[in-house]
Amino acid sequence: MKSLIKNRNAIFLWISRTVSKFGDSFESLALMYLVYDVTGSALAMSTVMIFSMIPNLLVSPFAGALVDRFNKKTILFISEIVRTITIFMIP
């Protein structure tokens, strides 16, 4: 554990994932609020949240092979950029 704390890359990864997870939670709450505010329907809100999980279900089986073939830092960076662009597309 002490060697992990001394590793700057591990600390940077932990901090960046913590910030990312906080952003994920905020994005989910904002999306739920937006859908409910526009439609007034809890059903629409839950439908949007279910459909937002579909990309994870489709990509997960192939993610291991992708990570093994390509640079892990590059994959993390690209996935965070794509997520950021997707979030900014929400009105």
PDB file of C-alpha atoms in Angstrom:
ATOM      1  CA  MET A   1       0.000   0.000   0.000  1.00  0.00           C
ATOM      2  CA  LYS A   2       2.816   2.405   0.828  1.00  0.00           C
ATOM      3  CA  SER A   3       4.454   1.823  -2.533  1.00  0.00           C
ATOM      4  CA  LEU A   4       1.137   2.627  -4.214  1.00  0.00           C
ATOM      5  CA  ILE A   5       0.858   5.910  -2.315  1.00  0.00           C
ATOM      6  CA  LYS A   6       4.396   6.857  -3.365  1.00  0.00           C
ATOM      7  CA  ASN A   7       3.677   6.152  -7.032  1.00  0.00           C
ATOM      8  CA  ARG A   8       2.813   9.487  -8.693  1.00  0.00           C
ATOM      9  CA  ASN A   9       1.057   7.806 -11.610  1.00  0.00           C
ATOM     10  CA  ALA A  10      -1.192   5.837  -9.253  1.00  0.00           C
ATOM     11  CA  ILE A  11      -2.078   8.983  -7.314  1.00  0.00           C
ATOM     12  CA  PHE A  12      -2.786  10.886 -10.526  1.00  0.00           C
ATOM     13  CA  LEU A  13      -4.971   8.031 -11.803  1.00  0.00           C
ATOM     14  CA  TRP A  14      -6.897   7.865  -8.523  1.00  0.00           C
ATOM     15  CA  ILE A  15      -7.512  11.633  -8.458  1.00  0.00           C
ATOM     16  CA  SER A  16      -8.544  11.777 -12.106  1.00  0.00           C
ATOM     17  CA  ARG A  17     -10.933   8.816 -11.732  1.00  0.00           C
ATOM     18  CA  THR A  18     -12.443  10.398  -8.607  1.00  0.00           C
ATOM     19  CA  VAL A  19     -13.086  13.641 -10.474  1.00  0.00           C
ATOM     20  CA  SER A  20     -14.427  11.673 -13.435  1.00  0.00           C
ATOM     21  CA  LYS A  21     -16.830   9.664 -11.266  1.00  0.00           C
ATOM     22  CA  PHE A  22     -18.051  12.884  -9.633  1.00  0.00           C
ATOM     23  CA  GLY A  23     -18.667  14.280 -13.108  1.00  0.00           C
ATOM     24  CA  ASP A  24     -20.511  11.093 -14.099  1.00  0.00           C
ATOM     25  CA  SER A  25     -22.813  11.431 -11.113  1.00  0.00           C
ATOM     26  CA  PHE A  26     -23.447  15.097 -11.822  1.00  0.00           C
ATOM     27  CA  GLU A  27     -24.151  14.341 -15.494  1.00  0.00           C
ATOM     28  CA  SER A  28     -26.631  11.594 -14.595  1.00  0.00           C
ATOM     29  CA  LEU A  29     -28.472  13.854 -12.176  1.00  0.00           C
ATOM     30  CA  ALA A  30     -28.550  16.705 -14.687  1.00  0.00           C
ATOM     31  CA  LEU A  31     -29.820  14.418 -17.440  1.00  0.00           C
ATOM     32  CA  MET A  32     -32.555  12.994 -15.210  1.00  0.00           C
ATOM     33  CA  TYR A  33     -33.590  16.508 -14.170  1.00  0.00           C
ATOM     34  CA  LEU A  34     -33.607  17.733 -17.781  1.00  0.00           C
ATOM     35  CA  VAL A  35     -35.727  14.839 -19.038  1.00  0.00           C
ATOM     36  CA  TYR A  36     -38.180  15.159 -16.160  1.00  0.00           C
ATOM     37  CA  ASP A  37     -38.344  18.934 -16.557  1.00  0.00           C
ATOM     38  CA  VAL A  38     -39.052  18.678 -20.301  1.00  0.00           C
ATOM     39  CA  THR A  39     -41.456  15.726 -20.214  1.00  0.00           C
ATOM     40  CA  GLY A  40     -42.816  15.659 -16.670  1.00  0.00           C
ATOM     41  CA  SER A  41     -42.681  11.879 -16.932  1.00  0.00           C
ATOM     42  CA  ALA A  42     -40.829   9.535 -14.617  1.00  0.00           C
ATOM     43  CA  LEU A  43     -41.218   6.849 -17.281  1.00  0.00           C
ATOM     44  CA  ALA A  44     -39.357   8.992 -19.828  1.00  0.00           C
ATOM     45  CA  MET A  45     -36.659   9.688 -17.262  1.00  0.00           C
ATOM     46  CA  SER A  46     -36.138   5.993 -16.522  1.00  0.00           C
ATOM     47  CA  THR A  47     -36.234   5.133 -20.236  1.00  0.00           C
ATOM     48  CA  VAL A  48     -33.449   7.612 -20.970  1.00  0.00           C
ATOM     49  CA  MET A  49     -31.354   6.223 -18.123  1.00  0.00           C
ATOM     50  CA  ILE A  50     -31.844   2.651 -19.361  1.00  0.00           C
ATOM     51  CA  PHE A  51     -30.855   3.642 -22.893  1.00  0.00           C
ATOM     52  CA  SER A  52     -27.791   5.442 -21.546  1.00  0.00           C
ATOM     53  CA  MET A  53     -26.545   2.084 -20.212  1.00  0.00           C
ATOM     54  CA  ILE A  54     -26.757   0.323 -23.575  1.00  0.00           C
ATOM     55  CA  PRO A  55     -23.390   1.597 -24.917  1.00  0.00           C
ATOM     56  CA  ASN A  56     -21.635   0.160 -21.844  1.00  0.00           C
ATOM     57  CA  LEU A  57     -23.292  -3.198 -22.396  1.00  0.00           C
ATOM     58  CA  LEU A  58     -22.321  -3.242 -26.066  1.00  0.00           C
ATOM     59  CA  VAL A  59     -18.710  -2.101 -25.625  1.00  0.00           C
ATOM     60  CA  SER A  60     -17.813  -4.095 -22.503  1.00  0.00           C
ATOM     61  CA  PRO A  61     -17.251  -7.459 -24.227  1.00  0.00           C
ATOM     62  CA  PHE A  62     -14.691  -5.882 -26.582  1.00  0.00           C
ATOM     63  CA  ALA A  63     -13.037  -3.498 -24.123  1.00  0.00           C
ATOM     64  CA  GLY A  64     -10.564  -6.067 -22.803  1.00  0.00           C
ATOM     65  CA  ALA A  65      -9.222  -6.861 -26.252  1.00  0.00           C
ATOM     66  CA  LEU A  66      -8.900  -3.153 -27.098  1.00  0.00           C
ATOM     67  CA  VAL A  67      -7.038  -2.380 -23.897  1.00  0.00           C
ATOM     68  CA  ASP A  68      -4.648  -5.273 -24.497  1.00  0.00           C
ATOM     69  CA  ARG A  69      -3.831  -4.115 -28.041  1.00  0.00           C
ATOM     70  CA  PHE A  70      -3.433  -0.359 -27.551  1.00  0.00           C
ATOM     71  CA  ASN A  71      -1.777   2.042 -25.146  1.00  0.00           C
ATOM     72  CA  LYS A  72      -3.872   2.225 -21.972  1.00  0.00           C
ATOM     73  CA  LYS A  73      -3.195   5.927 -21.393  1.00  0.00           C
ATOM     74  CA  THR A  74      -4.305   6.743 -24.927  1.00  0.00           C
ATOM     75  CA  ILE A  75      -7.507   4.744 -24.514  1.00  0.00           C
ATOM     76  CA  LEU A  76      -8.291   6.480 -21.209  1.00  0.00           C
ATOM     77  CA  PHE A  77      -7.627   9.886 -22.742  1.00  0.00           C
ATOM     78  CA  ILE A  78      -9.754   9.246 -25.829  1.00  0.00           C
ATOM     79  CA  SER A  79     -12.630   7.802 -23.809  1.00  0.00           C
ATOM     80  CA  GLU A  80     -12.658  10.828 -21.494  1.00  0.00           C
ATOM     81  CA  ILE A  81     -12.639  13.206 -24.486  1.00  0.00           C
ATOM     82  CA  VAL A  82     -15.556  11.345 -26.088  1.00  0.00           C
ATOM     83  CA  ARG A  83     -17.482  11.424 -22.803  1.00  0.00           C
ATOM     84  CA  THR A  84     -16.830  15.140 -22.421  1.00  0.00           C
ATOM     85  CA  ILE A  85     -18.060  15.871 -25.937  1.00  0.00           C
ATOM     86  CA  THR A  86     -21.146  13.748 -25.315  1.00  0.00           C
ATOM     87  CA  ILE A  87     -21.949  15.604 -22.102  1.00  0.00           C
ATOM     88  CA  PHE A  88     -21.611  18.993 -23.784  1.00  0.00           C
ATOM     89  CA  MET A  89     -24.098  17.871 -26.440  1.00  0.00           C
ATOM     90  CA  ILE A  90     -26.850  17.816 -23.790  1.00  0.00           C
ATOM     91  CA  PRO A  91     -28.866  21.031 -24.162  1.00  0.00           C
TER      92      PRO A  91
END
